[in-house]
Amino acid sequence: QTAIKISNLKKTYGEDVHALKGISFEVEEGDFVALLGPNGAGKSTTIGIICSLVNKSSGTVEVFGHSIDTELEAAKRCIGLVPQEYNFSQFETCRQIIVNQAGYYGIPRKEAMGRAEEVLKQLSLWEKRNTPSKDLSGGMKRRLMIARALVHQPKILILDEPTAGVDIEIRRSMWEFLTQLNQQGTTIVLTTHYLEEAEQLCRNITIINHGQIVKNTSMKALIAQL
Ligand code: ADP
Ligand code: ADP
């Protein structure tokens, strides 16, 4: 099944910033895809549109067959997003943050508490469940963002520059976690400007530059060309 189908997607900010100039690509269920490109290429805009945080100018986006124009809620339920920046309320505890997120998806409280326990354990944050997010280390904050994105058990996890500015140890452990999650069946799409990260993790790669797709290929085929 096709997890994400994007056709002729365009985005213009204001009058004349043509961030996306009509991109098309598909992500198959179970895939692990990197959206690679330099700063300003259009990566964040693309995932912003897929997650309905940014309005598109034209084109279509389907998530597991659900058009974001006509079946937005169903499309959203399939996706967990890990944004680039931390955006937690500082004084809420790890568990509160996760339970609140579950609330946004209409998950009943009892189930939300269970889910929170599950994802906090999965991300090795259970010991920190009562710690306010401001007191977490950088690596823990990253893990909390992933835990939060997984609370509604999305079929697709989308991460915007997941390892930007983190040290090599944290990066390695995140790579390991994401690889496992993908092996368990979650489709993963991440943006990165590190070719090495894409190479380590991803099966397929879509390279974007100046709002256009310049390459869409398997990682293997790309490496063979280098
Ligand atoms: P990337 O994530 O690859 O760095 P972006 O999608 O953030 O690229 O940006 C693509 C282009 O759109 C850039 O030229 C950027 O300056 C512009 N852009 C992004 N967001 C906005 C915005 N909110 N308003 C105006 N221009 C924007
Ligand atoms: P406990 O005492 O068992 O750790 P709390 O009663 O402190 O749990 O609840 C944790 C947080 O989750 C609180 O901030 C509460 O307001 C919030 N919360 C509980 N249920 C929901 C829900 N269904 N949706 C959103 N937030 C919730």
PDB file of C-alpha atoms and ligand atoms in Angstrom:
ATOM      1  CA  GLN A   1       0.000   0.000   0.000  1.00  0.00           C
ATOM      2  CA  THR A   2       1.077   3.571  -0.599  1.00  0.00           C
ATOM      3  CA  ALA A   3       1.674   5.429   2.654  1.00  0.00           C
ATOM      4  CA  ILE A   4       2.157   8.893   1.180  1.00  0.00           C
ATOM      5  CA  LYS A   5       1.328  10.022  -2.328  1.00  0.00           C
ATOM      6  CA  ILE A   6       2.266  13.543  -3.369  1.00  0.00           C
ATOM      7  CA  SER A   7       1.351  14.886  -6.809  1.00  0.00           C
ATOM      8  CA  ASN A   8       2.433  18.162  -8.363  1.00  0.00           C
ATOM      9  CA  LEU A   9       2.669  19.854  -4.985  1.00  0.00           C
ATOM     10  CA  LYS A  10       3.350  23.579  -5.064  1.00  0.00           C
ATOM     11  CA  LYS A  11       3.887  26.101  -2.311  1.00  0.00           C
ATOM     12  CA  THR A  12       4.474  29.800  -2.699  1.00  0.00           C
ATOM     13  CA  TYR A  13       5.062  31.900   0.408  1.00  0.00           C
ATOM     14  CA  GLY A  14       3.821  35.444  -0.082  1.00  0.00           C
ATOM     15  CA  GLU A  15       4.027  36.645  -3.659  1.00  0.00           C
ATOM     16  CA  ASP A  16       7.233  35.172  -4.918  1.00  0.00           C
ATOM     17  CA  VAL A  17       8.965  32.655  -2.652  1.00  0.00           C
ATOM     18  CA  HIS A  18       8.443  29.493  -4.667  1.00  0.00           C
ATOM     19  CA  ALA A  19       9.353  26.976  -1.981  1.00  0.00           C
ATOM     20  CA  LEU A  20       7.894  23.964  -3.872  1.00  0.00           C
ATOM     21  CA  LYS A  21       7.582  24.076  -7.638  1.00  0.00           C
ATOM     22  CA  GLY A  22       5.426  21.025  -8.310  1.00  0.00           C
ATOM     23  CA  ILE A  23       6.960  18.001  -6.625  1.00  0.00           C
ATOM     24  CA  SER A  24       5.669  14.423  -6.942  1.00  0.00           C
ATOM     25  CA  PHE A  25       6.774  11.345  -5.063  1.00  0.00           C
ATOM     26  CA  GLU A  26       5.421   8.318  -3.231  1.00  0.00           C
ATOM     27  CA  VAL A  27       6.382   6.528  -0.062  1.00  0.00           C
ATOM     28  CA  GLU A  28       5.436   2.860   0.234  1.00  0.00           C
ATOM     29  CA  GLU A  29       4.177   1.390   3.492  1.00  0.00           C
ATOM     30  CA  GLY A  30       7.072   0.066   5.571  1.00  0.00           C
ATOM     31  CA  ASP A  31       9.651   2.161   3.786  1.00  0.00           C
ATOM     32  CA  PHE A  32      12.363   4.227   5.432  1.00  0.00           C
ATOM     33  CA  VAL A  33      12.911   7.348   3.364  1.00  0.00           C
ATOM     34  CA  ALA A  34      15.220  10.318   3.641  1.00  0.00           C
ATOM     35  CA  LEU A  35      14.248  13.659   2.237  1.00  0.00           C
ATOM     36  CA  LEU A  36      17.691  15.106   1.651  1.00  0.00           C
ATOM     37  CA  GLY A  37      18.676  18.582   0.551  1.00  0.00           C
ATOM     38  CA  PRO A  38      20.518  21.748   1.547  1.00  0.00           C
ATOM     39  CA  ASN A  39      19.010  24.451   3.759  1.00  0.00           C
ATOM     40  CA  GLY A  40      16.163  26.213   2.019  1.00  0.00           C
ATOM     41  CA  ALA A  41      15.525  23.317  -0.383  1.00  0.00           C
ATOM     42  CA  GLY A  42      11.900  22.864   0.696  1.00  0.00           C
ATOM     43  CA  LYS A  43      12.126  19.885   3.065  1.00  0.00           C
ATOM     44  CA  SER A  44      10.344  21.429   6.033  1.00  0.00           C
ATOM     45  CA  THR A  45       7.681  22.891   3.782  1.00  0.00           C
ATOM     46  CA  THR A  46       7.035  19.451   2.304  1.00  0.00           C
ATOM     47  CA  ILE A  47       6.586  17.721   5.646  1.00  0.00           C
ATOM     48  CA  GLY A  48       4.675  20.706   7.012  1.00  0.00           C
ATOM     49  CA  ILE A  49       2.137  20.225   4.229  1.00  0.00           C
ATOM     50  CA  ILE A  50       1.955  16.441   4.721  1.00  0.00           C
ATOM     51  CA  CYS A  51       1.183  17.067   8.410  1.00  0.00           C
ATOM     52  CA  SER A  52      -1.205  19.955   7.622  1.00  0.00           C
ATOM     53  CA  LEU A  53       0.824  22.536   9.501  1.00  0.00           C
ATOM     54  CA  VAL A  54       1.437  24.476   6.306  1.00  0.00           C
ATOM     55  CA  ASN A  55      -1.200  25.199   3.642  1.00  0.00           C
ATOM     56  CA  LYS A  56      -0.299  24.080   0.157  1.00  0.00           C
ATOM     57  CA  SER A  57      -0.799  26.348  -2.851  1.00  0.00           C
ATOM     58  CA  SER A  58      -1.829  23.505  -5.184  1.00  0.00           C
ATOM     59  CA  GLY A  59      -1.382  19.794  -5.818  1.00  0.00           C
ATOM     60  CA  THR A  60      -2.570  16.771  -3.862  1.00  0.00           C
ATOM     61  CA  VAL A  61      -1.400  14.818  -0.822  1.00  0.00           C
ATOM     62  CA  GLU A  62      -2.819  11.439   0.190  1.00  0.00           C
ATOM     63  CA  VAL A  63      -1.949   9.593   3.370  1.00  0.00           C
ATOM     64  CA  PHE A  64      -2.937   5.922   3.218  1.00  0.00           C
ATOM     65  CA  GLY A  65      -5.496   6.915   0.607  1.00  0.00           C
ATOM     66  CA  HIS A  66      -6.900   9.783   2.664  1.00  0.00           C
ATOM     67  CA  SER A  67      -6.731  13.121   0.878  1.00  0.00           C
ATOM     68  CA  ILE A  68      -5.720  15.960   3.189  1.00  0.00           C
ATOM     69  CA  ASP A  69      -8.352  18.073   1.401  1.00  0.00           C
ATOM     70  CA  THR A  70     -11.323  15.845   2.119  1.00  0.00           C
ATOM     71  CA  GLU A  71     -10.263  13.459   4.919  1.00  0.00           C
ATOM     72  CA  LEU A  72      -7.913  15.520   7.006  1.00  0.00           C
ATOM     73  CA  GLU A  73      -8.608  13.874  10.362  1.00  0.00           C
ATOM     74  CA  ALA A  74      -8.110  10.370   8.987  1.00  0.00           C
ATOM     75  CA  ALA A  75      -4.893  11.471   7.295  1.00  0.00           C
ATOM     76  CA  LYS A  76      -3.620  13.100  10.490  1.00  0.00           C
ATOM     77  CA  ARG A  77      -4.301  10.007  12.562  1.00  0.00           C
ATOM     78  CA  CYS A  78      -1.852   8.048  10.404  1.00  0.00           C
ATOM     79  CA  ILE A  79       1.018  10.426  11.136  1.00  0.00           C
ATOM     80  CA  GLY A  80       3.238  11.196  14.092  1.00  0.00           C
ATOM     81  CA  LEU A  81       5.473  14.236  13.699  1.00  0.00           C
ATOM     82  CA  VAL A  82       8.738  14.924  15.479  1.00  0.00           C
ATOM     83  CA  PRO A  83       9.365  18.632  14.900  1.00  0.00           C
ATOM     84  CA  GLN A  84      12.770  20.205  14.661  1.00  0.00           C
ATOM     85  CA  GLU A  85      12.389  22.441  17.704  1.00  0.00           C
ATOM     86  CA  TYR A  86      11.348  21.478  21.207  1.00  0.00           C
ATOM     87  CA  ASN A  87       7.896  22.846  21.839  1.00  0.00           C
ATOM     88  CA  PHE A  88       6.999  21.481  25.259  1.00  0.00           C
ATOM     89  CA  SER A  89       5.438  23.429  28.060  1.00  0.00           C
ATOM     90  CA  GLN A  90       8.389  23.721  30.412  1.00  0.00           C
ATOM     91  CA  PHE A  91       6.711  22.857  33.670  1.00  0.00           C
ATOM     92  CA  GLU A  92       4.693  19.869  32.517  1.00  0.00           C
ATOM     93  CA  THR A  93       6.087  16.475  33.334  1.00  0.00           C
ATOM     94  CA  CYS A  94       6.983  13.922  30.709  1.00  0.00           C
ATOM     95  CA  ARG A  95       3.853  11.946  31.499  1.00  0.00           C
ATOM     96  CA  GLN A  96       1.589  14.995  31.375  1.00  0.00           C
ATOM     97  CA  ILE A  97       2.978  15.931  27.977  1.00  0.00           C
ATOM     98  CA  ILE A  98       2.268  12.484  26.576  1.00  0.00           C
ATOM     99  CA  VAL A  99      -1.166  12.174  28.167  1.00  0.00           C
ATOM    100  CA  ASN A 100      -2.160  15.630  26.896  1.00  0.00           C
ATOM    101  CA  GLN A 101      -1.107  14.650  23.405  1.00  0.00           C
ATOM    102  CA  ALA A 102      -3.239  11.513  23.648  1.00  0.00           C
ATOM    103  CA  GLY A 103      -6.089  13.807  24.634  1.00  0.00           C
ATOM    104  CA  TYR A 104      -5.776  15.649  21.305  1.00  0.00           C
ATOM    105  CA  TYR A 105      -6.529  12.372  19.560  1.00  0.00           C
ATOM    106  CA  GLY A 106      -9.535  11.697  21.741  1.00  0.00           C
ATOM    107  CA  ILE A 107      -7.924   8.769  23.513  1.00  0.00           C
ATOM    108  CA  PRO A 108      -9.748   8.177  26.814  1.00  0.00           C
ATOM    109  CA  ARG A 109      -7.811   8.987  29.957  1.00  0.00           C
ATOM    110  CA  LYS A 110      -7.299   5.447  31.199  1.00  0.00           C
ATOM    111  CA  GLU A 111      -6.004   4.291  27.863  1.00  0.00           C
ATOM    112  CA  ALA A 112      -3.896   7.459  27.597  1.00  0.00           C
ATOM    113  CA  MET A 113      -2.157   6.658  30.875  1.00  0.00           C
ATOM    114  CA  GLY A 114      -1.406   3.156  29.593  1.00  0.00           C
ATOM    115  CA  ARG A 115      -0.107   4.469  26.292  1.00  0.00           C
ATOM    116  CA  ALA A 116       2.043   7.021  28.112  1.00  0.00           C
ATOM    117  CA  GLU A 117       3.632   4.282  30.185  1.00  0.00           C
ATOM    118  CA  GLU A 118       4.237   2.244  27.058  1.00  0.00           C
ATOM    119  CA  VAL A 119       5.917   4.968  24.998  1.00  0.00           C
ATOM    120  CA  LEU A 120       7.897   6.376  27.937  1.00  0.00           C
ATOM    121  CA  LYS A 121       9.283   2.897  28.596  1.00  0.00           C
ATOM    122  CA  GLN A 122       9.945   2.385  24.911  1.00  0.00           C
ATOM    123  CA  LEU A 123      12.051   5.576  24.852  1.00  0.00           C
ATOM    124  CA  SER A 124      13.742   4.855  28.228  1.00  0.00           C
ATOM    125  CA  LEU A 125      12.023   7.790  29.923  1.00  0.00           C
ATOM    126  CA  TRP A 126       9.835   5.973  32.420  1.00  0.00           C
ATOM    127  CA  GLU A 127      12.135   6.936  35.324  1.00  0.00           C
ATOM    128  CA  LYS A 128      11.638  10.557  34.252  1.00  0.00           C
ATOM    129  CA  ARG A 129       7.838  10.388  34.069  1.00  0.00           C
ATOM    130  CA  ASN A 130       7.358  12.948  36.858  1.00  0.00           C
ATOM    131  CA  THR A 131      10.207  15.237  35.777  1.00  0.00           C
ATOM    132  CA  PRO A 132       9.276  18.616  34.244  1.00  0.00           C
ATOM    133  CA  SER A 133      10.450  18.761  30.645  1.00  0.00           C
ATOM    134  CA  LYS A 134      12.713  21.741  31.352  1.00  0.00           C
ATOM    135  CA  ASP A 135      14.873  19.510  33.573  1.00  0.00           C
ATOM    136  CA  LEU A 136      15.599  16.947  30.865  1.00  0.00           C
ATOM    137  CA  SER A 137      18.899  16.692  29.007  1.00  0.00           C
ATOM    138  CA  GLY A 138      18.992  17.433  25.284  1.00  0.00           C
ATOM    139  CA  GLY A 139      18.964  13.745  24.400  1.00  0.00           C
ATOM    140  CA  MET A 140      16.020  13.089  26.702  1.00  0.00           C
ATOM    141  CA  LYS A 141      14.070  15.955  25.141  1.00  0.00           C
ATOM    142  CA  ARG A 142      14.598  14.413  21.733  1.00  0.00           C
ATOM    143  CA  ARG A 143      13.365  11.076  23.025  1.00  0.00           C
ATOM    144  CA  LEU A 144      10.350  12.750  24.611  1.00  0.00           C
ATOM    145  CA  MET A 145       9.448  14.299  21.261  1.00  0.00           C
ATOM    146  CA  ILE A 146       9.538  10.846  19.686  1.00  0.00           C
ATOM    147  CA  ALA A 147       7.490   9.340  22.528  1.00  0.00           C
ATOM    148  CA  ARG A 148       4.889  12.063  22.087  1.00  0.00           C
ATOM    149  CA  ALA A 149       4.723  11.477  18.341  1.00  0.00           C
ATOM    150  CA  LEU A 150       4.076   7.750  18.896  1.00  0.00           C
ATOM    151  CA  VAL A 151       1.307   7.944  21.506  1.00  0.00           C
ATOM    152  CA  HIS A 152      -1.534   7.451  19.015  1.00  0.00           C
ATOM    153  CA  GLN A 153       0.312   4.563  17.343  1.00  0.00           C
ATOM    154  CA  PRO A 154       0.727   6.232  13.935  1.00  0.00           C
ATOM    155  CA  LYS A 155       1.534   4.158  10.871  1.00  0.00           C
ATOM    156  CA  ILE A 156       3.973   6.831   9.710  1.00  0.00           C
ATOM    157  CA  LEU A 157       6.594   8.644  11.750  1.00  0.00           C
ATOM    158  CA  ILE A 158       7.935  11.866  10.231  1.00  0.00           C
ATOM    159  CA  LEU A 159      11.014  13.511  11.715  1.00  0.00           C
ATOM    160  CA  ASP A 160      12.378  16.928  10.773  1.00  0.00           C
ATOM    161  CA  GLU A 161      16.170  16.923  11.130  1.00  0.00           C
ATOM    162  CA  PRO A 162      15.997  14.517  14.081  1.00  0.00           C
ATOM    163  CA  THR A 163      19.678  14.635  14.942  1.00  0.00           C
ATOM    164  CA  ALA A 164      20.568  18.242  14.129  1.00  0.00           C
ATOM    165  CA  GLY A 165      22.945  19.488  16.797  1.00  0.00           C
ATOM    166  CA  VAL A 166      23.077  16.331  18.914  1.00  0.00           C
ATOM    167  CA  ASP A 167      26.286  14.537  19.737  1.00  0.00           C
ATOM    168  CA  ILE A 168      27.343  11.325  18.073  1.00  0.00           C
ATOM    169  CA  GLU A 169      26.292   9.027  20.919  1.00  0.00           C
ATOM    170  CA  ILE A 170      22.738  10.338  21.013  1.00  0.00           C
ATOM    171  CA  ARG A 171      22.612  10.243  17.236  1.00  0.00           C
ATOM    172  CA  ARG A 172      23.685   6.576  17.209  1.00  0.00           C
ATOM    173  CA  SER A 173      21.081   5.548  19.771  1.00  0.00           C
ATOM    174  CA  MET A 174      18.375   7.407  17.859  1.00  0.00           C
ATOM    175  CA  TRP A 175      19.423   5.636  14.665  1.00  0.00           C
ATOM    176  CA  GLU A 176      19.159   2.323  16.453  1.00  0.00           C
ATOM    177  CA  PHE A 177      15.719   3.125  17.804  1.00  0.00           C
ATOM    178  CA  LEU A 178      14.396   4.276  14.431  1.00  0.00           C
ATOM    179  CA  THR A 179      15.773   1.212  12.672  1.00  0.00           C
ATOM    180  CA  GLN A 180      13.974  -1.034  15.170  1.00  0.00           C
ATOM    181  CA  LEU A 181      10.739   0.886  14.869  1.00  0.00           C
ATOM    182  CA  ASN A 182      10.892   0.555  11.086  1.00  0.00           C
ATOM    183  CA  GLN A 183      11.569  -3.174  11.365  1.00  0.00           C
ATOM    184  CA  GLN A 184       8.413  -3.447  13.451  1.00  0.00           C
ATOM    185  CA  GLY A 185       6.468  -1.977  10.552  1.00  0.00           C
ATOM    186  CA  THR A 186       6.320   1.792  11.034  1.00  0.00           C
ATOM    187  CA  THR A 187       6.923   3.774   7.864  1.00  0.00           C
ATOM    188  CA  ILE A 188       9.546   6.448   8.518  1.00  0.00           C
ATOM    189  CA  VAL A 189      10.305   9.643   6.648  1.00  0.00           C
ATOM    190  CA  LEU A 190      13.011  11.965   7.863  1.00  0.00           C
ATOM    191  CA  THR A 191      14.581  15.122   6.568  1.00  0.00           C
ATOM    192  CA  THR A 192      18.282  15.570   6.910  1.00  0.00           C
ATOM    193  CA  HIS A 193      21.154  17.398   5.384  1.00  0.00           C
ATOM    194  CA  TYR A 194      23.593  14.723   6.487  1.00  0.00           C
ATOM    195  CA  LEU A 195      24.158  12.263   3.657  1.00  0.00           C
ATOM    196  CA  GLU A 196      25.745   9.939   6.202  1.00  0.00           C
ATOM    197  CA  GLU A 197      22.528   9.776   8.200  1.00  0.00           C
ATOM    198  CA  ALA A 198      20.503   8.921   5.119  1.00  0.00           C
ATOM    199  CA  GLU A 199      23.067   6.320   4.143  1.00  0.00           C
ATOM    200  CA  GLN A 200      23.031   4.639   7.553  1.00  0.00           C
ATOM    201  CA  LEU A 201      19.295   4.511   7.934  1.00  0.00           C
ATOM    202  CA  CYS A 202      17.284   4.766   4.806  1.00  0.00           C
ATOM    203  CA  ARG A 203      16.251   2.404   2.054  1.00  0.00           C
ATOM    204  CA  ASN A 204      15.163   5.123  -0.325  1.00  0.00           C
ATOM    205  CA  ILE A 205      16.145   8.687  -0.819  1.00  0.00           C
ATOM    206  CA  THR A 206      14.464  11.700  -2.335  1.00  0.00           C
ATOM    207  CA  ILE A 207      16.756  14.617  -2.996  1.00  0.00           C
ATOM    208  CA  ILE A 208      15.168  18.024  -3.161  1.00  0.00           C
ATOM    209  CA  ASN A 209      16.762  21.303  -4.172  1.00  0.00           C
ATOM    210  CA  HIS A 210      15.276  24.708  -4.989  1.00  0.00           C
ATOM    211  CA  GLY A 211      11.792  23.256  -4.528  1.00  0.00           C
ATOM    212  CA  GLN A 212      12.255  20.484  -7.056  1.00  0.00           C
ATOM    213  CA  ILE A 213      12.965  16.773  -6.815  1.00  0.00           C
ATOM    214  CA  VAL A 214      16.378  16.184  -8.305  1.00  0.00           C
ATOM    215  CA  LYS A 215      16.627  12.485  -7.525  1.00  0.00           C
ATOM    216  CA  ASN A 216      14.341   9.752  -6.247  1.00  0.00           C
ATOM    217  CA  THR A 217      16.121   6.441  -5.920  1.00  0.00           C
ATOM    218  CA  SER A 218      17.165   3.616  -3.644  1.00  0.00           C
ATOM    219  CA  MET A 219      20.089   4.280  -1.344  1.00  0.00           C
ATOM    220  CA  LYS A 220      21.911   1.324  -2.898  1.00  0.00           C
ATOM    221  CA  ALA A 221      21.601   2.731  -6.417  1.00  0.00           C
ATOM    222  CA  LEU A 222      22.754   6.138  -5.237  1.00  0.00           C
ATOM    223  CA  ILE A 223      25.847   4.739  -3.540  1.00  0.00           C
ATOM    224  CA  ALA A 224      26.672   2.683  -6.609  1.00  0.00           C
ATOM    225  CA  GLN A 225      26.811   5.903  -8.626  1.00  0.00           C
ATOM    226  CA  LEU A 226      29.189   7.737  -6.274  1.00  0.00           C
TER     227      LEU A 226
HETATM  228  P1  ADP B   1      14.413  23.353   4.201  1.00  0.00           P
HETATM  229  O1  ADP B   1      13.554  22.692   5.226  1.00  0.00           O
HETATM  230  O2  ADP B   1      14.868  22.419   3.124  1.00  0.00           O
HETATM  231  O3  ADP B   1      15.556  24.111   4.808  1.00  0.00           O
HETATM  232  P2  ADP B   1      12.167  25.165   3.865  1.00  0.00           P
HETATM  233  O4  ADP B   1      11.014  24.356   3.436  1.00  0.00           O
HETATM  234  O5  ADP B   1      12.263  25.571   5.288  1.00  0.00           O
HETATM  235  O6  ADP B   1      13.517  24.438   3.419  1.00  0.00           O
HETATM  236  O7  ADP B   1      12.228  26.502   3.002  1.00  0.00           O
HETATM  237  C1  ADP B   1      12.051  26.521   1.587  1.00  0.00           C
HETATM  238  C2  ADP B   1      12.023  27.959   1.120  1.00  0.00           C
HETATM  239  O8  ADP B   1      10.850  28.603   1.618  1.00  0.00           O
HETATM  240  C3  ADP B   1      13.196  28.807   1.598  1.00  0.00           C
HETATM  241  O9  ADP B   1      13.492  29.738   0.596  1.00  0.00           O
HETATM  242  C4  ADP B   1      12.635  29.493   2.814  1.00  0.00           C
HETATM  243  O10 ADP B   1      13.292  30.704   3.045  1.00  0.00           O
HETATM  244  C5  ADP B   1      11.191  29.713   2.412  1.00  0.00           C
HETATM  245  N1  ADP B   1      10.271  29.726   3.577  1.00  0.00           N
HETATM  246  C6  ADP B   1      10.083  28.723   4.466  1.00  0.00           C
HETATM  247  N2  ADP B   1       9.143  29.047   5.366  1.00  0.00           N
HETATM  248  C7  ADP B   1       8.726  30.292   5.048  1.00  0.00           C
HETATM  249  C8  ADP B   1       7.771  31.211   5.590  1.00  0.00           C
HETATM  250  N3  ADP B   1       7.031  30.877   6.675  1.00  0.00           N
HETATM  251  N4  ADP B   1       7.592  32.397   4.989  1.00  0.00           N
HETATM  252  C9  ADP B   1       8.311  32.730   3.909  1.00  0.00           C
HETATM  253  N5  ADP B   1       9.226  31.932   3.339  1.00  0.00           N
HETATM  254  C10 ADP B   1       9.438  30.728   3.887  1.00  0.00           C
HETATM  255  P1  ADP B   2      -1.230  10.579  37.946  1.00  0.00           P
HETATM  256  O1  ADP B   2      -1.506  11.320  39.223  1.00  0.00           O
HETATM  257  O2  ADP B   2      -1.861   9.209  37.878  1.00  0.00           O
HETATM  258  O3  ADP B   2       0.223  10.569  37.557  1.00  0.00           O
HETATM  259  P2  ADP B   2      -2.465  12.898  36.780  1.00  0.00           P
HETATM  260  O4  ADP B   2      -3.831  12.920  37.357  1.00  0.00           O
HETATM  261  O5  ADP B   2      -1.409  13.742  37.396  1.00  0.00           O
HETATM  262  O6  ADP B   2      -1.956  11.368  36.750  1.00  0.00           O
HETATM  263  O7  ADP B   2      -2.578  13.229  35.230  1.00  0.00           O
HETATM  264  C1  ADP B   2      -1.458  13.524  34.449  1.00  0.00           C
HETATM  265  C2  ADP B   2      -1.753  14.683  33.516  1.00  0.00           C
HETATM  266  O8  ADP B   2      -2.541  14.268  32.418  1.00  0.00           O
HETATM  267  C3  ADP B   2      -2.532  15.811  34.160  1.00  0.00           C
HETATM  268  O9  ADP B   2      -1.956  17.040  33.724  1.00  0.00           O
HETATM  269  C4  ADP B   2      -3.933  15.672  33.602  1.00  0.00           C
HETATM  270  O10 ADP B   2      -4.557  16.940  33.528  1.00  0.00           O
HETATM  271  C5  ADP B   2      -3.634  15.156  32.238  1.00  0.00           C
HETATM  272  N1  ADP B   2      -4.747  14.374  31.672  1.00  0.00           N
HETATM  273  C6  ADP B   2      -5.369  13.349  32.236  1.00  0.00           C
HETATM  274  N2  ADP B   2      -6.244  12.794  31.408  1.00  0.00           N
HETATM  275  C7  ADP B   2      -6.212  13.487  30.263  1.00  0.00           C
HETATM  276  C8  ADP B   2      -6.861  13.375  28.998  1.00  0.00           C
HETATM  277  N3  ADP B   2      -7.783  12.431  28.734  1.00  0.00           N
HETATM  278  N4  ADP B   2      -6.545  14.260  28.040  1.00  0.00           N
HETATM  279  C9  ADP B   2      -5.613  15.188  28.272  1.00  0.00           C
HETATM  280  N5  ADP B   2      -4.950  15.325  29.427  1.00  0.00           N
HETATM  281  C10 ADP B   2      -5.235  14.490  30.420  1.00  0.00           C
END
